[in-house]
mmCIF file of C-alpha atoms and ligand atoms in Angstrom:
data_model
loop_
_atom_site.group_PDB
_atom_site.id
_atom_site.type_symbol
_atom_site.label_atom_id
_atom_site.label_comp_id
_atom_site.label_asym_id
_atom_site.label_seq_id
_atom_site.Cartn_x
_atom_site.Cartn_y
_atom_site.Cartn_z
ATOM 1 C CA UNK A 1 110.788 63.405 156.516
ATOM 2 C CA UNK A 2 109.816 62.497 153.012
ATOM 3 C CA UNK A 3 106.337 60.652 152.059
ATOM 4 C CA UNK A 4 106.901 56.976 151.520
ATOM 5 C CA UNK A 5 104.925 57.057 148.133
ATOM 6 C CA UNK A 6 106.184 60.508 146.129
ATOM 7 C CA UNK A 7 108.950 61.489 147.949
ATOM 8 C CA UNK A 8 108.089 64.903 148.853
ATOM 9 C CA UNK A 9 108.846 66.537 152.233
ATOM 10 C CA UNK A 10 106.100 65.763 154.613
ATOM 11 C CA UNK A 11 105.105 68.716 157.287
ATOM 12 C CA UNK A 12 104.286 67.208 160.696
ATOM 13 C CA UNK A 13 101.303 69.135 161.340
ATOM 14 C CA UNK A 14 100.473 69.493 165.083
ATOM 15 C CA UNK A 15 96.831 69.491 165.179
ATOM 16 C CA UNK A 16 95.037 69.504 168.324
ATOM 17 C CA UNK A 17 93.964 65.646 167.817
ATOM 18 C CA UNK A 18 97.524 64.324 166.952
ATOM 19 C CA UNK A 19 98.992 66.050 170.386
ATOM 20 C CA UNK A 20 96.001 64.927 172.421
ATOM 21 C CA UNK A 21 96.712 61.153 170.974
ATOM 22 C CA UNK A 22 100.203 61.678 170.851
ATOM 23 C CA UNK A 23 100.347 60.168 167.552
ATOM 24 C CA UNK A 24 100.768 61.464 164.028
ATOM 25 C CA UNK A 25 98.388 59.725 161.813
ATOM 26 C CA UNK A 26 100.099 60.548 158.399
ATOM 27 C CA UNK A 27 103.618 60.661 159.111
ATOM 28 C CA UNK A 28 104.574 58.551 156.439
ATOM 29 C CA UNK A 29 102.711 59.772 153.704
ATOM 30 C CA UNK A 30 101.998 63.718 152.482
ATOM 31 C CA UNK A 31 98.483 64.718 152.695
ATOM 32 C CA UNK A 32 97.962 64.655 149.120
ATOM 33 C CA UNK A 33 99.104 60.957 149.003
ATOM 34 C CA UNK A 34 97.118 60.030 152.356
ATOM 35 C CA UNK A 35 94.052 61.777 150.910
ATOM 36 C CA UNK A 36 94.205 59.580 147.539
ATOM 37 C CA UNK A 37 93.062 56.304 149.628
ATOM 38 C CA UNK A 38 89.430 55.816 150.261
ATOM 39 C CA UNK A 39 87.774 54.236 153.103
ATOM 40 C CA UNK A 40 84.658 52.041 152.834
ATOM 41 C CA UNK A 41 81.708 54.262 153.674
ATOM 42 C CA UNK A 42 78.351 53.994 155.421
ATOM 43 C CA UNK A 43 76.561 51.635 153.269
ATOM 44 C CA UNK A 44 77.995 48.049 152.842
ATOM 45 C CA UNK A 45 76.860 44.383 153.451
ATOM 46 C CA UNK A 46 77.173 43.452 157.090
ATOM 47 C CA UNK A 47 78.782 40.370 156.694
ATOM 48 C CA UNK A 48 81.842 40.987 153.907
ATOM 49 C CA UNK A 49 81.618 45.153 153.737
ATOM 50 C CA UNK A 50 80.753 45.055 149.983
ATOM 51 C CA UNK A 51 79.808 48.514 149.208
ATOM 52 C CA UNK A 52 76.657 49.981 147.763
ATOM 53 C CA UNK A 53 74.115 48.054 149.883
ATOM 54 C CA UNK A 54 72.865 47.236 153.466
ATOM 55 C CA UNK A 55 71.859 44.076 153.529
ATOM 56 C CA UNK A 56 73.715 40.916 153.263
ATOM 57 C CA UNK A 57 74.734 40.527 149.585
ATOM 58 C CA UNK A 58 74.261 37.485 146.919
ATOM 59 C CA UNK A 59 78.038 36.543 147.364
ATOM 60 C CA UNK A 60 77.488 36.038 151.335
ATOM 61 C CA UNK A 61 74.205 34.271 150.849
ATOM 62 C CA UNK A 62 76.067 31.843 148.505
ATOM 63 C CA UNK A 63 78.728 31.501 151.004
ATOM 64 C CA UNK A 64 76.187 30.579 153.546
ATOM 65 C CA UNK A 65 74.883 27.752 151.357
ATOM 66 C CA UNK A 66 78.285 26.360 151.239
ATOM 67 C CA UNK A 67 78.259 26.490 155.411
ATOM 68 C CA UNK A 68 80.418 29.529 155.895
ATOM 69 C CA UNK A 69 79.167 32.370 157.697
ATOM 70 C CA UNK A 70 80.996 35.712 156.566
ATOM 71 C CA UNK A 71 82.323 37.712 158.969
ATOM 72 C CA UNK A 72 84.678 40.204 157.347
ATOM 73 C CA UNK A 73 86.110 43.666 158.025
ATOM 74 C CA UNK A 74 88.032 45.687 155.889
ATOM 75 C CA UNK A 75 89.188 49.429 155.731
ATOM 76 C CA UNK A 76 90.010 50.864 152.397
ATOM 77 C CA UNK A 77 88.214 50.347 148.810
ATOM 78 C CA UNK A 78 90.249 49.159 145.996
ATOM 79 C CA UNK A 79 90.709 52.436 144.103
ATOM 80 C CA UNK A 80 93.570 53.456 141.572
ATOM 81 C CA UNK A 81 95.806 54.791 144.149
ATOM 82 C CA UNK A 82 95.392 51.438 146.465
ATOM 83 C CA UNK A 83 96.082 49.622 143.181
ATOM 84 C CA UNK A 84 99.447 51.741 142.603
ATOM 85 C CA UNK A 85 100.253 51.012 146.223
ATOM 86 C CA UNK A 86 100.176 47.245 145.738
ATOM 87 C CA UNK A 87 101.841 46.846 142.594
ATOM 88 C CA UNK A 88 104.827 48.687 144.162
ATOM 89 C CA UNK A 89 104.753 47.027 147.421
ATOM 90 C CA UNK A 90 103.916 43.581 146.236
ATOM 91 C CA UNK A 91 105.348 43.195 142.518
ATOM 92 C CA UNK A 92 108.181 45.913 142.759
ATOM 93 C CA UNK A 93 108.955 44.465 146.396
ATOM 94 C CA UNK A 94 109.376 47.854 148.085
ATOM 95 C CA UNK A 95 109.143 46.548 151.604
ATOM 96 C CA UNK A 96 109.524 49.841 152.974
ATOM 97 C CA UNK A 97 105.824 50.525 151.939
ATOM 98 C CA UNK A 98 104.652 48.108 154.401
ATOM 99 C CA UNK A 99 104.706 51.126 156.760
ATOM 100 C CA UNK A 100 102.378 53.320 155.050
ATOM 101 C CA UNK A 101 99.192 52.142 156.850
ATOM 102 C CA UNK A 102 100.586 51.074 159.901
ATOM 103 C CA UNK A 103 98.563 53.592 162.091
ATOM 104 C CA UNK A 104 95.366 52.996 160.768
ATOM 105 C CA UNK A 105 95.890 48.953 160.731
ATOM 106 C CA UNK A 106 96.910 49.542 164.364
ATOM 107 C CA UNK A 107 93.733 51.514 165.110
ATOM 108 C CA UNK A 108 92.029 48.791 163.702
ATOM 109 C CA UNK A 109 93.627 45.464 164.568
ATOM 110 C CA UNK A 110 93.691 46.542 168.382
ATOM 111 C CA UNK A 111 89.561 46.171 168.387
ATOM 112 C CA UNK A 112 90.738 42.193 168.377
ATOM 113 C CA UNK A 113 92.114 41.635 171.905
ATOM 114 C CA UNK A 114 90.816 38.256 172.324
ATOM 115 C CA UNK A 115 92.012 36.966 168.816
ATOM 116 C CA UNK A 116 95.119 35.150 167.854
ATOM 117 C CA UNK A 117 96.085 36.995 164.705
ATOM 118 C CA UNK A 118 96.946 34.507 161.681
ATOM 119 C CA UNK A 119 98.125 35.570 158.236
ATOM 120 C CA UNK A 120 97.324 33.854 154.918
ATOM 121 C CA UNK A 121 100.408 32.408 153.846
ATOM 122 C CA UNK A 122 102.195 32.669 150.527
ATOM 123 C CA UNK A 123 103.540 29.391 148.958
ATOM 124 C CA UNK A 124 107.154 28.575 149.647
ATOM 125 C CA UNK A 125 107.947 29.420 145.821
ATOM 126 C CA UNK A 126 106.301 32.633 145.872
ATOM 127 C CA UNK A 127 107.551 33.728 149.186
ATOM 128 C CA UNK A 128 111.238 32.852 147.576
ATOM 129 C CA UNK A 129 110.157 35.291 144.476
ATOM 130 C CA UNK A 130 109.002 38.098 146.433
ATOM 131 C CA UNK A 131 111.247 37.887 149.238
ATOM 132 C CA UNK A 132 108.564 38.831 152.075
ATOM 133 C CA UNK A 133 104.813 37.882 152.847
ATOM 134 C CA UNK A 134 103.114 41.502 152.202
ATOM 135 C CA UNK A 135 100.599 40.559 154.534
ATOM 136 C CA UNK A 136 103.123 39.977 157.348
ATOM 137 C CA UNK A 137 104.701 43.075 156.754
ATOM 138 C CA UNK A 138 101.376 45.019 157.366
ATOM 139 C CA UNK A 139 100.477 43.176 160.671
ATOM 140 C CA UNK A 140 104.234 43.496 162.018
ATOM 141 C CA UNK A 141 104.631 47.216 160.654
ATOM 142 C CA UNK A 142 101.115 47.942 162.600
ATOM 143 C CA UNK A 143 102.892 46.339 165.734
ATOM 144 C CA UNK A 144 101.284 43.283 166.043
ATOM 145 C CA UNK A 145 102.488 39.488 166.206
ATOM 146 C CA UNK A 146 100.684 36.853 164.630
ATOM 147 C CA UNK A 147 101.019 32.848 164.633
ATOM 148 C CA UNK A 148 102.550 30.864 161.973
ATOM 149 C CA UNK A 149 99.679 28.195 161.910
ATOM 150 C CA UNK A 150 99.325 27.967 157.804
ATOM 151 C CA UNK A 151 101.117 26.765 154.812
ATOM 152 C CA UNK A 152 100.291 26.977 151.481
ATOM 153 C CA UNK A 153 101.100 24.518 148.288
ATOM 154 C CA UNK A 154 102.368 25.751 145.091
ATOM 155 C CA UNK A 155 99.353 26.004 142.885
ATOM 156 C CA UNK A 156 99.023 24.456 139.547
ATOM 157 C CA UNK A 157 98.258 26.878 136.684
ATOM 158 C CA UNK A 158 94.728 27.258 136.797
ATOM 159 C CA UNK A 159 94.042 29.446 133.670
ATOM 160 C CA UNK A 160 92.229 26.385 131.977
ATOM 161 C CA UNK A 161 89.574 26.209 134.634
ATOM 162 C CA UNK A 162 86.320 28.540 134.667
ATOM 163 C CA UNK A 163 85.522 30.226 138.118
ATOM 164 C CA UNK A 164 83.273 27.371 139.344
ATOM 165 C CA UNK A 165 85.756 24.599 138.767
ATOM 166 C CA UNK A 166 88.516 26.907 140.508
ATOM 167 C CA UNK A 167 86.159 27.474 143.518
ATOM 168 C CA UNK A 168 85.567 23.797 143.559
ATOM 169 C CA UNK A 169 89.127 22.772 143.789
ATOM 170 C CA UNK A 170 90.608 21.585 146.859
ATOM 171 C CA UNK A 171 92.384 24.700 148.605
ATOM 172 C CA UNK A 172 96.113 24.672 148.780
ATOM 173 C CA UNK A 173 95.916 25.675 152.068
ATOM 174 C CA UNK A 174 96.897 23.461 155.475
ATOM 175 C CA UNK A 175 97.249 23.797 158.980
ATOM 176 C CA UNK A 176 100.828 23.106 160.223
ATOM 177 C CA UNK A 177 99.804 21.838 163.786
ATOM 178 C CA UNK A 178 96.410 20.840 164.450
ATOM 179 C CA UNK A 179 97.108 19.959 168.294
ATOM 180 C CA UNK A 180 97.639 23.691 169.501
ATOM 181 C CA UNK A 181 94.900 25.754 168.017
ATOM 182 C CA UNK A 182 93.417 28.917 169.623
ATOM 183 C CA UNK A 183 89.938 29.315 170.154
ATOM 184 C CA UNK A 184 89.424 32.737 168.611
ATOM 185 C CA UNK A 185 91.357 33.810 165.182
ATOM 186 C CA UNK A 186 91.392 36.695 163.277
ATOM 187 C CA UNK A 187 92.471 35.594 159.512
ATOM 188 C CA UNK A 188 94.345 38.533 157.778
ATOM 189 C CA UNK A 189 94.600 39.058 154.192
ATOM 190 C CA UNK A 190 95.538 42.227 152.367
ATOM 191 C CA UNK A 191 92.542 42.349 149.733
ATOM 192 C CA UNK A 192 89.354 40.873 149.753
ATOM 193 C CA UNK A 193 87.653 40.245 146.189
ATOM 194 C CA UNK A 194 85.579 37.196 145.786
ATOM 195 C CA UNK A 195 86.652 35.912 149.731
ATOM 196 C CA UNK A 196 87.271 32.352 148.046
ATOM 197 C CA UNK A 197 90.668 32.109 149.933
ATOM 198 C CA UNK A 198 90.215 33.589 152.964
ATOM 199 C CA UNK A 199 86.440 32.323 153.597
ATOM 200 C CA UNK A 200 87.825 28.655 152.643
ATOM 201 C CA UNK A 201 90.649 28.946 155.006
ATOM 202 C CA UNK A 202 88.282 30.001 157.783
ATOM 203 C CA UNK A 203 86.062 27.079 157.262
ATOM 204 C CA UNK A 204 89.424 24.879 157.114
ATOM 205 C CA UNK A 205 90.238 26.572 160.519
ATOM 206 C CA UNK A 206 86.631 26.117 161.949
ATOM 207 C CA UNK A 207 86.638 22.242 161.040
ATOM 208 C CA UNK A 208 89.638 21.599 162.808
ATOM 209 C CA UNK A 209 88.109 22.934 166.040
ATOM 210 C CA UNK A 210 88.477 26.776 166.277
ATOM 211 C CA UNK A 211 85.419 27.954 167.846
ATOM 212 C CA UNK A 212 85.607 31.395 166.075
ATOM 213 C CA UNK A 213 87.327 32.665 163.016
ATOM 214 C CA UNK A 214 86.657 36.243 161.710
ATOM 215 C CA UNK A 215 88.218 37.480 158.903
ATOM 216 C CA UNK A 216 90.194 40.692 157.819
ATOM 217 C CA UNK A 217 91.753 42.786 155.152
ATOM 218 C CA UNK A 218 92.994 46.016 154.441
ATOM 219 C CA UNK A 219 91.154 46.485 151.218
ATOM 220 C CA UNK A 220 88.288 45.477 149.926
HETATM 221 ZN ZN1 LIG B 301 103.131 61.741 148.888
HETATM 222 ZN ZN1 LIG B 302 78.663 40.416 151.824
#
């Protein structure tokens, strides 16, 4: 078959491990494209996986002061190859690309057996414009389902506010039905940058009575 990113023919290499595990890790990508993505290495903040340190980072300490215990996992760094990937997947709307990380995501998500998966939603306007929720696409391609618990209101343009004003603003997310919340949730997004969105939604769910909320993103 052809590489989903560059179109070159991929040779499926029958290595011992691919035979043994009965799967082909890179079947959607050629080896060049597959190796352009960089996994987060050994040194990172134990709470949010920020790279280059091995103790809790300042951001996570700030979240802690706001009453949010960050518990985040991510797989890849946001390098150039990943930026290119998201520009094609999200902004050009190439829905086929949801499969690119299917097997690596499946390997990670299967570790959260007791958790219900919940995806960060788009506003109805954004969903209409893009045609799909990019996070739902990634999770579905990896073979998992998720609960449709959250909604998002359309945000007003926020360019006139500075960062702290933006962070202090009421979050635009809401819980659709508070009567049937699961006990443990894995909250999933595509990219973790400041963590503002995902950590505030985590707190929203915890305040509504969810006992444990962990967070996850493909990229950090
Ligand atoms: Zn390729
Ligand atoms: Zn951190």
